Coordinates of C-alpha atoms in Angstrom, one line a residue:
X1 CA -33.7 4.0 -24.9
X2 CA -37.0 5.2 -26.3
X3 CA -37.4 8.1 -24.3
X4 CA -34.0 9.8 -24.6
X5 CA -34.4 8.6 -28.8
X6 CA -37.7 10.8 -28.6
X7 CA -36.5 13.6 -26.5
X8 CA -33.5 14.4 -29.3
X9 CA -36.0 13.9 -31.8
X10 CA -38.1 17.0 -30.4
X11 CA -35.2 19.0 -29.5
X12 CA -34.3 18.8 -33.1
X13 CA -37.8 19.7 -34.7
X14 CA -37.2 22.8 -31.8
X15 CA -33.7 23.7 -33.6
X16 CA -35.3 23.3 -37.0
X17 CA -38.4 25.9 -36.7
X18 CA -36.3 28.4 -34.8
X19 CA -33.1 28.2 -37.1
X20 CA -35.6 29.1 -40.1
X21 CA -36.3 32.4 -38.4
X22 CA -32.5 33.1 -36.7
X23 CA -31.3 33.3 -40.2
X24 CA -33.7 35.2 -41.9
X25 CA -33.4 37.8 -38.8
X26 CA -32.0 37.1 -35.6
X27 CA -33.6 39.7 -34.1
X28 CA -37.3 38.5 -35.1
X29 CA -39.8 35.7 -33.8
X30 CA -41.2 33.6 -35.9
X31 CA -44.6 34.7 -38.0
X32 CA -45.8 31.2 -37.5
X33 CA -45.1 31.5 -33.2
X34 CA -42.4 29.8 -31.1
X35 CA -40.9 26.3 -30.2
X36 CA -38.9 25.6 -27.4
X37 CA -37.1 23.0 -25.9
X38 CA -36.2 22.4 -22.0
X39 CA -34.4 19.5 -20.5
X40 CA -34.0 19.0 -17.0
X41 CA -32.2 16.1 -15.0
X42 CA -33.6 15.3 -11.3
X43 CA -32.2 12.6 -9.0
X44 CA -33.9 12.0 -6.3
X45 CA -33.5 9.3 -3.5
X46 CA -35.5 8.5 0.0
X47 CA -34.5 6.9 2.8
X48 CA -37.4 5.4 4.8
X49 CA -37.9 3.1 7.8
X50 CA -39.5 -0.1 7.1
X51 CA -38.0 -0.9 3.9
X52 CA -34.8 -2.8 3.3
X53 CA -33.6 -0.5 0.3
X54 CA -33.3 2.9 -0.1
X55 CA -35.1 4.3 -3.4
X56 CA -33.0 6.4 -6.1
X57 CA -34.4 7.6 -9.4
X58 CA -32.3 9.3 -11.9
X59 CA -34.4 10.5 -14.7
X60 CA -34.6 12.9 -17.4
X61 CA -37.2 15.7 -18.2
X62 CA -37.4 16.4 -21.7
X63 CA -40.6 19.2 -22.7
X64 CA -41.3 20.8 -26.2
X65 CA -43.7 23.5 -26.2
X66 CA -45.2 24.7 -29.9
X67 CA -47.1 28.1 -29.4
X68 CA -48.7 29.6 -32.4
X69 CA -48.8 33.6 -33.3
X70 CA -51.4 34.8 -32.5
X71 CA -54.4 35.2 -35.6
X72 CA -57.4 38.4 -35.5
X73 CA -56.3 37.2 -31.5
X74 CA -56.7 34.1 -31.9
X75 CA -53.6 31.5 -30.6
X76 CA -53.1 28.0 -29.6
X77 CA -50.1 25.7 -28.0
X78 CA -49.1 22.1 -27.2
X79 CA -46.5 21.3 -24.9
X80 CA -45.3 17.7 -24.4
X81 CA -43.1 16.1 -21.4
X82 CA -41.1 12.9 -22.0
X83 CA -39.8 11.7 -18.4
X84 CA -37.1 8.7 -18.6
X85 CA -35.0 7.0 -16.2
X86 CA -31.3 7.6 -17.1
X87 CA -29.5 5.8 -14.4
X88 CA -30.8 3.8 -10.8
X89 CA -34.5 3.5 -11.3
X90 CA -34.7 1.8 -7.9
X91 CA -38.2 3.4 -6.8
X92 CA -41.4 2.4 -6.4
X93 CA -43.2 5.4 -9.0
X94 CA -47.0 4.6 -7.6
X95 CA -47.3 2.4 -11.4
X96 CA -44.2 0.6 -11.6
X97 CA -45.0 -2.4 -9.1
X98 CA -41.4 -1.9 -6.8
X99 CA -43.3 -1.6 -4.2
X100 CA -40.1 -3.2 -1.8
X101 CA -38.3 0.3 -2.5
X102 CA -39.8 4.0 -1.3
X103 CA -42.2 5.8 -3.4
X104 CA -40.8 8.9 -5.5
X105 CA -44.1 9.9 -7.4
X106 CA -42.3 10.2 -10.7
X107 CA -43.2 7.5 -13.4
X108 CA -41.5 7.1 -17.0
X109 CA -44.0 8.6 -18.8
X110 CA -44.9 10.7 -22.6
X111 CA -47.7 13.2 -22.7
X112 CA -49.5 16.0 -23.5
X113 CA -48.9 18.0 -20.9
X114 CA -50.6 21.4 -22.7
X115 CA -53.1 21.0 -25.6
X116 CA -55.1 24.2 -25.9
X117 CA -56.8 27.1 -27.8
X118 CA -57.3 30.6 -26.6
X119 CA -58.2 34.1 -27.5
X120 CA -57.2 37.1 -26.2
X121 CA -57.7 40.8 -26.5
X122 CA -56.6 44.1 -24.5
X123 CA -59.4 42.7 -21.2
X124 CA -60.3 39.0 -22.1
X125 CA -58.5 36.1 -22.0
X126 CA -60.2 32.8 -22.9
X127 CA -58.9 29.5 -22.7
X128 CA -60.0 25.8 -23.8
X129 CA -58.0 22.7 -23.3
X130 CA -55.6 21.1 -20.8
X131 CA -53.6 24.1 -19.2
X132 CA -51.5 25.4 -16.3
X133 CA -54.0 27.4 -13.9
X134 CA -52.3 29.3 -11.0
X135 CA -53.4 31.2 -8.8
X136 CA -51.6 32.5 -5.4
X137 CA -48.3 32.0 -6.4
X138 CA -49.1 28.0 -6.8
X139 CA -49.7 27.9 -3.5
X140 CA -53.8 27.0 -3.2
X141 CA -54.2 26.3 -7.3
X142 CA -51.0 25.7 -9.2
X143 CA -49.1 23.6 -11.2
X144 CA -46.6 21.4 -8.7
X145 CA -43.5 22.0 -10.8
X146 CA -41.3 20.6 -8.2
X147 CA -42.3 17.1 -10.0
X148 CA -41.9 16.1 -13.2
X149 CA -45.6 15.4 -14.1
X150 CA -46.7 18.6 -13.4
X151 CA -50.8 19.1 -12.4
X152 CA -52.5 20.6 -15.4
X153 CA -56.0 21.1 -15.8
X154 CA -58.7 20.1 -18.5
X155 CA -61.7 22.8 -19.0
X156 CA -62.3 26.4 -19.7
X157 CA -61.0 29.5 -18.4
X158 CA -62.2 32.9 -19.0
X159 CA -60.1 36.0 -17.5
X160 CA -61.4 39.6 -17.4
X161 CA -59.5 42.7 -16.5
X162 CA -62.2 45.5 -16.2
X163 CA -59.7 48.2 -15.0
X164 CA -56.5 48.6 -12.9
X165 CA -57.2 46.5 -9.5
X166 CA -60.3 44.9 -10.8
X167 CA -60.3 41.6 -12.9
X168 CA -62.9 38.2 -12.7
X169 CA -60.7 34.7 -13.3
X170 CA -63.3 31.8 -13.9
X171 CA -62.6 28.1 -14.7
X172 CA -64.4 25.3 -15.1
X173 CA -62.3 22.1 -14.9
X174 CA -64.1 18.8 -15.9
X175 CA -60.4 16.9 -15.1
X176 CA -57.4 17.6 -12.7
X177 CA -54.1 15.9 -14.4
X178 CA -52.4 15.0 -11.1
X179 CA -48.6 15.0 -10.3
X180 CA -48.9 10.6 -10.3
X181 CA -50.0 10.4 -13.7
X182 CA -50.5 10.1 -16.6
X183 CA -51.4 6.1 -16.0
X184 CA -53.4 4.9 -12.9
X185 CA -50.8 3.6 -10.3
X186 CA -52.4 3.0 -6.3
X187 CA -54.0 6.3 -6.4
X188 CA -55.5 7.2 -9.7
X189 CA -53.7 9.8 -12.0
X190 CA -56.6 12.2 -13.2
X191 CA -59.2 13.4 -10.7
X192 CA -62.3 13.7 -13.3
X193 CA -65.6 15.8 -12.3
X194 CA -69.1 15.7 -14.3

């Protein structure tokens, strides 16, 4: 399909910038920053009263994340998900219109799932762009990992770290990415503020 045509596609481009750098020095990163490449296979199926069928999706994962080294602290990064169904795709993903089968919140789907620019020194971190933001071990704010859309966030983020124990973390977020997305299925994918 598509989707598993793409997902080779950006694991080679991954291969590519890294092999540049391997075999100049294996030991070094690269002056220009990092790619990487993760796949992941899930299978998931629910069993749920009211419904004649049970629901089983089988999908692939595939994420390339480009990071840039950083410049006078200056660095940026875009990391993109590709989610395709590899096998039963007998759910009802909240966009897919199954609706006779159980709903497993995990839509085919290609997007930006980071896009952002940031600066950093020895105390100050600040961010711009759609990014993970976790705080409490994921647990109040966080990313949802445990899906394959994972909840990213769209605004501005400024951390300081004044001293050992004391540190200010401050977002604005004009739009919440949620876990159902990227498209609008019965609930709608991006909670947006403003």
């Amino acid at each position: 399909t598509a989707g598993v045509d793409l997902a080779i596609a950006l694991i080679a481009v991954v291969i590519l910038c890294n092999s540049t750098t391997a075999a100049e020095d294996p030991t070094a990163t690269s002056s220009i920053g990092q790619a990487s490449a993760d796949l992941r296979y899930r299978f998931e199926g629910v069993e749920q009263d009211g419904f004649a069928e049970d629901a089983k999706a089988s999908l692939l994962r595939s994420r390339v994340t480009l990071t840039s080294a950083p410049l006078n602290g200056f660095l940026g990064s875009v990391e993109i998900d590709n989610v395709t169904a590899i096998g039963p795709d007998d759910y009802y993903s909240t966009e897919n219109g199954k609706t006779e089968y159980p709903t497993i919140a995990d839509p085919e789907y290609t997007e930006f799932i980071q896009a952002w620019l940031a600066y950093r020194s020895e105390t100050v971190t600040a961010t711009l762009g759609r990014q993970r933001i976790t705080h409490l071990n994921r647990r109040i704010i966080g990313s949802k990992p445990w899906r394959n859309n994972e909840l990213t966030y769209d605004g501005v983020r400024l951390e300081w770290k004044a001293k050992p124990g004391l540190s200010l973390d401050l977002s604005y977020v004009n739009n919440v990415n949620q876990i159902i997305g990227p498209d609008d299925g019965t609930r709608p994918a991006n909670l947006e503020g403003d």
